[in-house]
């Protein structure tokens, strides 16, 4: 017969391993998604060379227009 302490130790181990693997997968997916996001592309396309900063208002409005076109 399996002792309850060994059973709970194994369950805790399995849960810990699952959480570690799942968090690694989510981290990889979210970093890939943020690198390829349309907002980041629009921000880099609308860079203002005179000021050296990005015009976020144009980027956001362009993103809103592209969302309206896609739907």
GROMACS .gro file of N, CA and C in nm:
model
  213
    1UNK      N    1   0.083  -0.118   0.000
    1UNK     CA    2   0.000   0.000   0.000
    1UNK      C    3   0.088   0.125   0.000
    2UNK      N    4   0.047   0.224  -0.076
    2UNK     CA    5   0.123   0.349  -0.087
    2UNK      C    6   0.093   0.436   0.034
    3UNK      N    7   0.201   0.484   0.093
    3UNK     CA    8   0.181   0.576   0.204
    3UNK      C    9   0.139   0.711   0.149
    4UNK      N   10   0.057   0.779   0.223
    4UNK     CA   11   0.006   0.908   0.177
    4UNK      C   12   0.117   1.011   0.162
    5UNK      N   13   0.219   1.005   0.245
    5UNK     CA   14   0.326   1.104   0.235
    5UNK      C   15   0.399   1.090   0.102
    6UNK      N   16   0.426   0.968   0.057
    6UNK     CA   17   0.492   0.949  -0.072
    6UNK      C   18   0.401   0.993  -0.186
    7UNK      N   19   0.273   0.965  -0.173
    7UNK     CA   20   0.177   1.006  -0.275
    7UNK      C   21   0.174   1.158  -0.289
    8UNK      N   22   0.167   1.228  -0.178
    8UNK     CA   23   0.164   1.374  -0.183
    8UNK      C   24   0.297   1.432  -0.229
    9UNK      N   25   0.408   1.368  -0.194
    9UNK     CA   26   0.538   1.414  -0.243
    9UNK      C   27   0.544   1.404  -0.395
   10UNK      N   28   0.495   1.294  -0.449
   10UNK     CA   29   0.496   1.276  -0.595
   10UNK      C   30   0.404   1.377  -0.663
   11UNK      N   31   0.287   1.397  -0.607
   11UNK     CA   32   0.193   1.494  -0.664
   11UNK      C   33   0.255   1.634  -0.663
   12UNK      N   34   0.317   1.671  -0.554
   12UNK     CA   35   0.382   1.803  -0.545
   12UNK      C   36   0.494   1.816  -0.648
   13UNK      N   37   0.570   1.709  -0.668
   13UNK     CA   38   0.677   1.710  -0.767
   13UNK      C   39   0.620   1.728  -0.907
   14UNK      N   40   0.516   1.653  -0.940
   14UNK     CA   41   0.454   1.664  -1.073
   14UNK      C   42   0.397   1.803  -1.097
   15UNK      N   43   0.332   1.859  -0.996
   15UNK     CA   44   0.275   1.993  -1.010
   15UNK      C   45   0.386   2.096  -1.030
   16UNK      N   46   0.494   2.084  -0.955
   16UNK     CA   47   0.606   2.177  -0.967
   16UNK      C   48   0.668   2.171  -1.106
   17UNK      N   49   0.692   2.050  -1.156
   17UNK     CA   50   0.750   2.034  -1.289
   17UNK      C   51   0.656   2.090  -1.395
   18UNK      N   52   0.528   2.063  -1.383
   18UNK     CA   53   0.431   2.115  -1.480
   18UNK      C   54   0.430   2.268  -1.481
   19UNK      N   55   0.433   2.329  -1.364
   19UNK     CA   56   0.432   2.475  -1.356
   19UNK      C   57   0.559   2.533  -1.418
   20UNK      N   58   0.672   2.472  -1.394
   20UNK     CA   59   0.798   2.521  -1.453
   20UNK      C   60   0.793   2.512  -1.605
   21UNK      N   61   0.750   2.398  -1.657
   21UNK     CA   62   0.743   2.381  -1.802
   21UNK      C   63   0.641   2.477  -1.863
   22UNK      N   64   0.527   2.491  -1.801
   22UNK     CA   65   0.423   2.581  -1.854
   22UNK      C   66   0.470   2.726  -1.852
   23UNK      N   67   0.537   2.767  -1.747
   23UNK     CA   68   0.583   2.906  -1.740
   23UNK      C   69   0.690   2.934  -1.844
   24UNK      N   70   0.776   2.837  -1.872
   24UNK     CA   71   0.878   2.855  -1.976
   24UNK      C   72   0.813   2.868  -2.113
   25UNK      N   73   0.710   2.790  -2.138
   25UNK     CA   74   0.640   2.796  -2.267
   25UNK      C   75   0.569   2.929  -2.283
   26UNK      N   76   0.503   2.975  -2.179
   26UNK     CA   77   0.430   3.101  -2.185
   26UNK      C   78   0.526   3.217  -2.205
   27UNK      N   79   0.640   3.212  -2.139
   27UNK     CA   80   0.739   3.319  -2.154
   27UNK      C   81   0.791   3.326  -2.297
   28UNK      N   82   0.820   3.211  -2.355
   28UNK     CA   83   0.869   3.209  -2.493
   28UNK      C   84   0.763   3.260  -2.590
   29UNK      N   85   0.640   3.219  -2.570
   29UNK     CA   86   0.532   3.262  -2.660
   29UNK      C   87   0.505   3.411  -2.647
   30UNK      N   88   0.505   3.463  -2.526
   30UNK     CA   89   0.475   3.605  -2.508
   30UNK      C   90   0.587   3.693  -2.562
   31UNK      N   91   0.712   3.650  -2.548
   31UNK     CA   92   0.821   3.732  -2.602
   31UNK      C   93   0.820   3.730  -2.754
   32UNK      N   94   0.784   3.618  -2.813
   32UNK     CA   95   0.774   3.611  -2.959
   32UNK      C   96   0.660   3.698  -3.008
   33UNK      N   97   0.549   3.695  -2.939
   33UNK     CA   98   0.433   3.775  -2.979
   33UNK      C   99   0.462   3.924  -2.966
   34UNK      N  100   0.534   3.964  -2.862
   34UNK     CA  101   0.561   4.106  -2.845
   34UNK      C  102   0.662   4.156  -2.947
   35UNK      N  103   0.754   4.071  -2.991
   35UNK     CA  104   0.851   4.112  -3.092
   35UNK      C  105   0.784   4.137  -3.227
   36UNK      N  106   0.680   4.061  -3.257
   36UNK     CA  107   0.615   4.071  -3.387
   36UNK      C  108   0.484   4.147  -3.383
   37UNK      N  109   0.458   4.216  -3.276
   37UNK     CA  110   0.328   4.282  -3.264
   37UNK      C  111   0.316   4.397  -3.364
   38UNK      N  112   0.195   4.418  -3.410
   38UNK     CA  113   0.173   4.525  -3.508
   38UNK      C  114   0.197   4.662  -3.447
   39UNK      N  115   0.173   4.676  -3.318
   39UNK     CA  116   0.197   4.805  -3.254
   39UNK      C  117   0.345   4.840  -3.258
   40UNK      N  118   0.431   4.744  -3.230
   40UNK     CA  119   0.574   4.772  -3.233
   40UNK      C  120   0.620   4.806  -3.374
   41UNK      N  121   0.564   4.739  -3.473
   41UNK     CA  122   0.600   4.770  -3.612
   41UNK      C  123   0.556   4.912  -3.647
   42UNK      N  124   0.435   4.949  -3.606
   42UNK     CA  125   0.387   5.084  -3.636
   42UNK      C  126   0.468   5.191  -3.564
   43UNK      N  127   0.507   5.163  -3.442
   43UNK     CA  128   0.586   5.261  -3.367
   43UNK      C  129   0.721   5.283  -3.435
   44UNK      N  130   0.785   5.177  -3.478
   44UNK     CA  131   0.916   5.193  -3.542
   44UNK      C  132   0.903   5.256  -3.681
   45UNK      N  133   0.791   5.237  -3.748
   45UNK     CA  134   0.772   5.298  -3.880
   45UNK      C  135   0.749   5.448  -3.868
   46UNK      N  136   0.691   5.494  -3.760
   46UNK     CA  137   0.654   5.635  -3.746
   46UNK      C  138   0.754   5.712  -3.660
   47UNK      N  139   0.878   5.680  -3.669
   47UNK     CA  140   0.979   5.749  -3.590
   47UNK      C  141   1.003   5.889  -3.648
   48UNK      N  142   1.009   5.986  -3.561
   48UNK     CA  143   1.032   6.125  -3.603
   48UNK      C  144   1.182   6.152  -3.599
   49UNK      N  145   1.248   6.167  -3.714
   49UNK     CA  146   1.394   6.183  -3.714
   49UNK      C  147   1.441   6.316  -3.656
   50UNK      N  148   1.356   6.419  -3.658
   50UNK     CA  149   1.397   6.549  -3.605
   50UNK      C  150   1.414   6.546  -3.454
   51UNK      N  151   1.327   6.474  -3.387
   51UNK     CA  152   1.331   6.474  -3.241
   51UNK      C  153   1.396   6.349  -3.185
   52UNK      N  154   1.410   6.247  -3.265
   52UNK     CA  155   1.469   6.123  -3.217
   52UNK      C  156   1.373   6.044  -3.129
   53UNK      N  157   1.246   6.078  -3.135
   53UNK     CA  158   1.147   6.004  -3.057
   53UNK      C  159   1.040   5.953  -3.152
   54UNK      N  160   0.960   5.865  -3.103
   54UNK     CA  161   0.856   5.805  -3.186
   54UNK      C  162   0.723   5.875  -3.162
   55UNK      N  163   0.652   5.898  -3.268
   55UNK     CA  164   0.522   5.964  -3.258
   55UNK      C  165   0.416   5.860  -3.227
   56UNK      N  166   0.383   5.848  -3.100
   56UNK     CA  167   0.289   5.744  -3.057
   56UNK      C  168   0.148   5.773  -3.103
   57UNK      N  169   0.110   5.900  -3.114
   57UNK     CA  170  -0.026   5.931  -3.158
   57UNK      C  171  -0.052   5.880  -3.298
   58UNK      N  172   0.043   5.901  -3.389
   58UNK     CA  173   0.026   5.850  -3.525
   58UNK      C  174   0.024   5.698  -3.525
   59UNK      N  175   0.108   5.637  -3.441
   59UNK     CA  176   0.113   5.491  -3.436
   59UNK      C  177  -0.018   5.432  -3.389
   60UNK      N  178  -0.073   5.490  -3.284
   60UNK     CA  179  -0.198   5.438  -3.229
   60UNK      C  180  -0.312   5.460  -3.326
   61UNK      N  181  -0.318   5.577  -3.389
   61UNK     CA  182  -0.427   5.601  -3.483
   61UNK      C  183  -0.413   5.512  -3.606
   62UNK      N  184  -0.290   5.486  -3.650
   62UNK     CA  185  -0.270   5.395  -3.763
   62UNK      C  186  -0.310   5.253  -3.725
   63UNK      N  187  -0.280   5.215  -3.602
   63UNK     CA  188  -0.319   5.081  -3.558
   63UNK      C  189  -0.471   5.069  -3.552
   64UNK      N  190  -0.538   5.173  -3.503
   64UNK     CA  191  -0.684   5.170  -3.498
   64UNK      C  192  -0.744   5.162  -3.638
   65UNK      N  193  -0.685   5.234  -3.732
   65UNK     CA  194  -0.734   5.226  -3.870
   65UNK      C  195  -0.713   5.086  -3.926
   66UNK      N  196  -0.598   5.024  -3.897
   66UNK     CA  197  -0.573   4.890  -3.950
   66UNK      C  198  -0.667   4.787  -3.887
   67UNK      N  199  -0.705   4.808  -3.762
   67UNK     CA  200  -0.802   4.717  -3.699
   67UNK      C  201  -0.937   4.729  -3.767
   68UNK      N  202  -0.976   4.851  -3.804
   68UNK     CA  203  -1.105   4.871  -3.870
   68UNK      C  204  -1.105   4.809  -4.009
   69UNK      N  205  -0.993   4.811  -4.077
   69UNK     CA  206  -0.984   4.751  -4.210
   69UNK      C  207  -0.991   4.600  -4.202
   70UNK      N  208  -0.925   4.541  -4.100
   70UNK     CA  209  -0.920   4.395  -4.086
   70UNK      C  210  -1.056   4.335  -4.056
   71UNK      N  211  -1.142   4.410  -3.989
   71UNK     CA  212  -1.271   4.352  -3.949
   71UNK      C  213  -1.375   4.364  -4.054
   0.00000   0.00000   0.00000
